[in-house]
CSV table of N, CA, C and O in Angstrom, one decimal:
chain,number,residue,atom,x,y,z
A,1,MET,N,103.8,93.2,69.2
A,1,MET,CA,104.3,93.5,70.3
A,1,MET,C,104.7,94.4,70.7
A,1,MET,O,105.1,95.4,69.9
A,2,THR,N,104.4,95.0,71.7
A,2,THR,CA,105.1,96.2,72.1
A,2,THR,C,106.2,96.9,72.5
A,2,THR,O,106.6,95.3,73.1
A,3,HIS,N,107.0,97.1,72.4
A,3,HIS,CA,108.2,97.8,73.0
A,3,HIS,C,109.3,96.6,72.4
A,3,HIS,O,110.0,96.3,73.4
A,4,PRO,N,109.9,96.8,71.3
A,4,PRO,CA,110.2,95.7,70.7
A,4,PRO,C,111.7,95.4,70.8
A,4,PRO,O,112.3,94.8,71.6
A,5,GLU,N,112.0,96.8,71.6
A,5,GLU,CA,113.3,97.2,71.6
A,5,GLU,C,113.7,97.1,73.0
A,5,GLU,O,114.8,96.2,73.3
A,6,LEU,N,113.0,97.0,73.7
A,6,LEU,CA,113.5,96.3,75.4
A,6,LEU,C,113.2,94.7,75.5
A,6,LEU,O,114.0,93.9,75.7
A,7,TRP,N,111.9,94.4,74.4
A,7,TRP,CA,112.5,92.5,74.1
A,7,TRP,C,113.6,92.1,73.7
A,7,TRP,O,114.2,91.4,74.1
A,8,ILE,N,114.1,92.9,72.4
A,8,ILE,CA,115.4,92.1,71.7
A,8,ILE,C,116.6,92.3,72.9
A,8,ILE,O,117.1,91.6,72.7
A,9,GLY,N,116.2,93.7,73.5
A,9,GLY,CA,117.8,93.9,74.2
A,9,GLY,C,118.2,92.9,75.4
A,9,GLY,O,118.6,92.4,75.9
A,10,SER,N,116.5,92.9,75.7
A,10,SER,CA,116.6,91.8,77.3
A,10,SER,C,116.9,90.8,76.7
A,10,SER,O,117.8,89.8,77.5
A,11,PHE,N,116.2,90.1,75.7
A,11,PHE,CA,117.1,88.3,74.8
A,11,PHE,C,118.4,88.7,74.7
A,11,PHE,O,118.9,87.5,75.2
A,12,ASP,N,118.7,89.9,73.9
A,12,ASP,CA,120.2,89.7,73.7
A,12,ASP,C,121.2,89.5,74.8
A,12,ASP,O,122.1,88.6,75.3
A,13,GLN,N,121.0,90.4,76.0
A,13,GLN,CA,121.8,90.1,77.5
A,13,GLN,C,121.4,88.8,78.1
A,13,GLN,O,122.0,88.3,79.0
A,14,LEU,N,120.2,88.5,78.2
A,14,LEU,CA,119.7,87.2,79.0
A,14,LEU,C,120.7,85.8,77.9
A,14,LEU,O,121.6,85.0,78.6
A,15,LEU,N,120.6,85.8,76.7
A,15,LEU,CA,121.4,84.8,75.8
A,15,LEU,C,123.1,85.3,76.2
A,15,LEU,O,124.1,84.1,76.8
A,16,ARG,N,123.0,86.4,76.8
A,16,ARG,CA,124.8,86.9,76.4
A,16,ARG,C,125.3,86.2,77.9
A,16,ARG,O,126.4,85.5,78.5
A,17,HIS,N,124.6,86.5,79.4
A,17,HIS,CA,124.8,85.9,80.5
A,17,HIS,C,124.6,84.3,80.1
A,17,HIS,O,125.7,83.9,81.2
A,18,ASP,N,123.6,83.5,80.0
A,18,ASP,CA,123.8,82.0,79.8
A,18,ASP,C,124.5,81.7,79.4
A,18,ASP,O,125.2,80.5,79.3
A,19,LEU,N,125.2,82.4,78.3
A,19,LEU,CA,126.5,81.6,77.2
A,19,LEU,C,127.6,81.2,77.8
A,19,LEU,O,128.4,81.7,77.8
A,20,THR,N,127.7,83.2,78.6
A,20,THR,CA,129.1,83.4,79.2
A,20,THR,C,129.2,83.3,80.4
A,20,THR,O,130.4,83.4,81.4
A,21,GLY,N,128.0,83.3,81.3
A,21,GLY,CA,128.2,83.9,82.5
A,21,GLY,C,128.2,84.8,83.0
A,21,GLY,O,128.5,85.8,84.9
A,22,CYS,N,127.9,86.4,82.5
A,22,CYS,CA,128.5,87.6,82.8
A,22,CYS,C,127.6,88.0,83.7
A,22,CYS,O,126.2,88.5,83.1
A,23,ARG,N,127.9,88.3,84.9
A,23,ARG,CA,127.1,89.4,85.9
A,23,ARG,C,126.6,90.3,85.0
A,23,ARG,O,125.6,90.8,85.7
A,24,HIS,N,127.4,90.9,84.5
A,24,HIS,CA,126.9,92.5,84.3
A,24,HIS,C,125.9,92.2,83.1
A,24,HIS,O,124.4,92.8,83.0
A,25,ALA,N,125.7,91.1,81.8
A,25,ALA,CA,124.5,91.0,81.1
A,25,ALA,C,123.3,90.3,82.0
A,25,ALA,O,122.4,90.6,81.7
A,26,ALA,N,124.1,89.7,83.2
A,26,ALA,CA,122.4,89.2,83.7
A,26,ALA,C,121.8,90.6,85.0
A,26,ALA,O,120.4,91.1,84.2
A,27,ARG,N,122.9,91.6,84.9
A,27,ARG,CA,122.1,92.8,85.5
A,27,ARG,C,121.0,93.6,84.3
A,27,ARG,O,120.3,94.0,84.8
A,28,ARG,N,121.8,93.9,83.1
A,28,ARG,CA,121.0,94.6,82.7
A,28,ARG,C,120.0,93.6,81.6
A,28,ARG,O,119.1,94.7,81.6
A,29,ALA,N,119.8,93.0,81.6
A,29,ALA,CA,118.3,91.7,81.3
A,29,ALA,C,117.7,92.3,82.3
A,29,ALA,O,116.4,92.3,81.7
A,30,ALA,N,117.9,92.3,83.3
A,30,ALA,CA,116.7,92.1,84.6
A,30,ALA,C,116.3,93.7,84.7
A,30,ALA,O,115.5,93.5,84.3
A,31,LEU,N,117.6,94.5,84.1
A,31,LEU,CA,117.0,96.0,84.1
A,31,LEU,C,115.9,96.2,83.0
A,31,LEU,O,114.7,96.8,83.6
A,32,LEU,N,116.6,95.6,82.1
A,32,LEU,CA,115.6,95.8,80.8
A,32,LEU,C,113.9,95.2,81.1
A,32,LEU,O,112.8,95.5,80.5
A,33,LEU,N,114.1,94.0,81.8
A,33,LEU,CA,112.8,93.0,82.0
A,33,LEU,C,111.7,94.2,82.9
A,33,LEU,O,110.9,94.0,83.0
A,34,GLU,N,112.3,94.8,84.4
A,34,GLU,CA,112.3,95.4,84.9
A,34,GLU,C,110.8,96.7,84.2
A,34,GLU,O,109.8,97.0,84.6
A,35,ARG,N,111.7,96.9,83.1
A,35,ARG,CA,111.0,97.7,82.2
A,35,ARG,C,110.1,97.8,81.2
A,35,ARG,O,108.9,98.8,81.5
A,36,LEU,N,109.8,96.1,80.9
A,36,LEU,CA,108.9,96.2,80.2
A,36,LEU,C,107.9,95.5,81.6
A,36,LEU,O,106.4,96.3,81.2
A,37,VAL,N,108.1,95.2,82.1
A,37,VAL,CA,106.8,95.3,83.1
A,37,VAL,C,106.3,96.2,83.6
A,37,VAL,O,105.2,96.6,83.9
A,38,ASP,N,107.0,97.1,84.3
A,38,ASP,CA,106.8,99.2,84.7
A,38,ASP,C,105.6,99.1,83.5
A,38,ASP,O,104.8,100.2,83.7
A,39,SER,N,106.2,98.8,82.3
A,39,SER,CA,104.8,99.4,81.4
A,39,SER,C,103.9,99.1,81.4
A,39,SER,O,103.1,100.0,80.8
A,40,GLY,N,103.5,98.2,82.4
A,40,GLY,CA,102.3,97.7,81.7
A,40,GLY,C,101.4,97.6,81.0
A,40,GLY,O,100.4,97.0,80.8
A,41,ASP,N,101.8,96.9,79.7
A,41,ASP,CA,101.3,96.3,78.4
A,41,ASP,C,101.4,94.4,78.4
A,41,ASP,O,101.4,94.0,77.2
A,42,LEU,N,101.8,94.8,79.9
A,42,LEU,CA,101.7,92.3,79.6
A,42,LEU,C,100.8,92.3,80.2
A,42,LEU,O,100.1,92.6,81.5
A,43,ASP,N,100.7,90.7,80.1
A,43,ASP,CA,98.8,90.4,80.7
A,43,ASP,C,99.7,89.6,81.9
A,43,ASP,O,100.9,89.7,82.1
A,44,ALA,N,98.8,89.1,82.8
A,44,ALA,CA,99.4,88.8,84.4
A,44,ALA,C,100.2,87.8,84.4
A,44,ALA,O,101.3,87.7,85.1
A,45,GLU,N,100.3,86.8,83.2
A,45,GLU,CA,101.2,86.2,83.7
A,45,GLU,C,102.6,85.8,82.8
A,45,GLU,O,103.4,85.4,83.7
A,46,LEU,N,102.3,86.5,81.5
A,46,LEU,CA,103.5,87.6,81.1
A,46,LEU,C,105.0,88.3,82.4
A,46,LEU,O,105.7,88.1,82.1
A,47,LYS,N,103.8,88.7,82.5
A,47,LYS,CA,104.3,89.7,84.1
A,47,LYS,C,105.0,89.1,85.4
A,47,LYS,O,106.2,89.6,85.3
A,48,SER,N,104.5,87.8,85.3
A,48,SER,CA,104.9,87.5,86.8
A,48,SER,C,106.0,86.3,86.2
A,48,SER,O,107.1,86.7,86.8
A,49,LEU,N,106.2,85.9,85.0
A,49,LEU,CA,107.4,85.4,84.0
A,49,LEU,C,108.8,86.3,84.4
A,49,LEU,O,109.5,85.7,84.4
A,50,CYS,N,108.1,87.2,83.9
A,50,CYS,CA,109.4,88.2,84.0
A,50,CYS,C,109.9,88.7,85.4
A,50,CYS,O,111.0,88.8,85.0
A,51,GLU,N,109.0,89.2,86.3
A,51,GLU,CA,109.2,89.3,87.9
A,51,GLU,C,110.2,88.5,88.2
A,51,GLU,O,110.9,89.1,89.0
A,52,ALA,N,109.6,86.8,88.1
A,52,ALA,CA,110.3,86.0,88.3
A,52,ALA,C,111.5,85.6,87.5
A,52,ALA,O,112.9,85.3,88.0
A,53,MET,N,112.0,86.1,86.4
A,53,MET,CA,113.1,85.7,85.4
A,53,MET,C,114.0,87.0,86.4
A,53,MET,O,115.4,86.6,86.2
A,54,THR,N,113.1,88.2,85.9
A,54,THR,CA,114.6,89.5,86.9
A,54,THR,C,115.0,88.8,88.4
A,54,THR,O,116.2,89.2,88.7
A,55,GLU,N,113.9,88.7,89.3
A,55,GLU,CA,114.3,88.0,90.3
A,55,GLU,C,115.6,87.4,90.3
A,55,GLU,O,116.7,87.3,91.1
A,56,ARG,N,115.5,86.0,89.9
A,56,ARG,CA,116.7,85.3,89.2
A,56,ARG,C,118.0,85.5,88.7
A,56,ARG,O,119.3,85.5,89.4
A,57,LEU,N,117.6,86.8,88.0
A,57,LEU,CA,118.9,87.4,86.9
A,57,LEU,C,120.0,88.5,88.2
A,57,LEU,O,120.9,88.2,88.2
A,58,LEU,N,118.6,88.9,89.3
A,58,LEU,CA,119.5,90.3,90.4
A,58,LEU,C,120.1,88.7,91.1
A,58,LEU,O,121.2,89.7,91.7
A,59,ASP,N,119.9,87.8,91.5
A,59,ASP,CA,120.3,86.8,92.7
A,59,ASP,C,121.6,86.2,91.7
A,59,ASP,O,122.4,85.9,92.8
A,60,GLN,N,121.2,86.1,90.7
A,60,GLN,CA,122.8,85.4,89.7
A,60,GLN,C,123.7,86.6,89.9
A,60,GLN,O,125.0,86.2,89.3
A,61,ALA,N,123.4,87.8,89.5
A,61,ALA,CA,124.9,89.3,89.6
A,61,ALA,C,124.8,89.2,91.1
A,61,ALA,O,126.0,89.9,90.9
A,62,GLY,N,124.3,89.0,91.7
A,62,GLY,CA,124.9,89.3,92.8
A,62,GLY,C,124.4,90.6,93.5
A,62,GLY,O,125.2,91.6,94.3
A,63,ALA,N,123.0,91.1,92.7
A,63,ALA,CA,122.8,92.5,92.7
A,63,ALA,C,121.6,92.3,93.8
A,63,ALA,O,120.6,91.5,94.0
A,64,PRO,N,121.3,93.0,94.8
A,64,PRO,CA,120.0,93.3,95.3
A,64,PRO,C,118.8,93.4,94.5
A,64,PRO,O,118.9,94.2,93.8
A,65,ALA,N,117.8,92.9,95.1
A,65,ALA,CA,116.7,92.5,94.5
A,65,ALA,C,115.9,93.7,94.8
A,65,ALA,O,115.4,94.7,95.6
């Protein structure tokens, strides 16, 4: 697994958002997922999933996509 710190950070923020509804955690998770997508190390399916989750998190955070 490449970039373990980004995976751990995004999962941590995703869990915080899911458990607390924190919009800041949603935004941070989305930013970390964007960094993973931009790294170019993901296969097409995982990249698509990360992009979809990023969009959902940004919608929930009230941030522009």
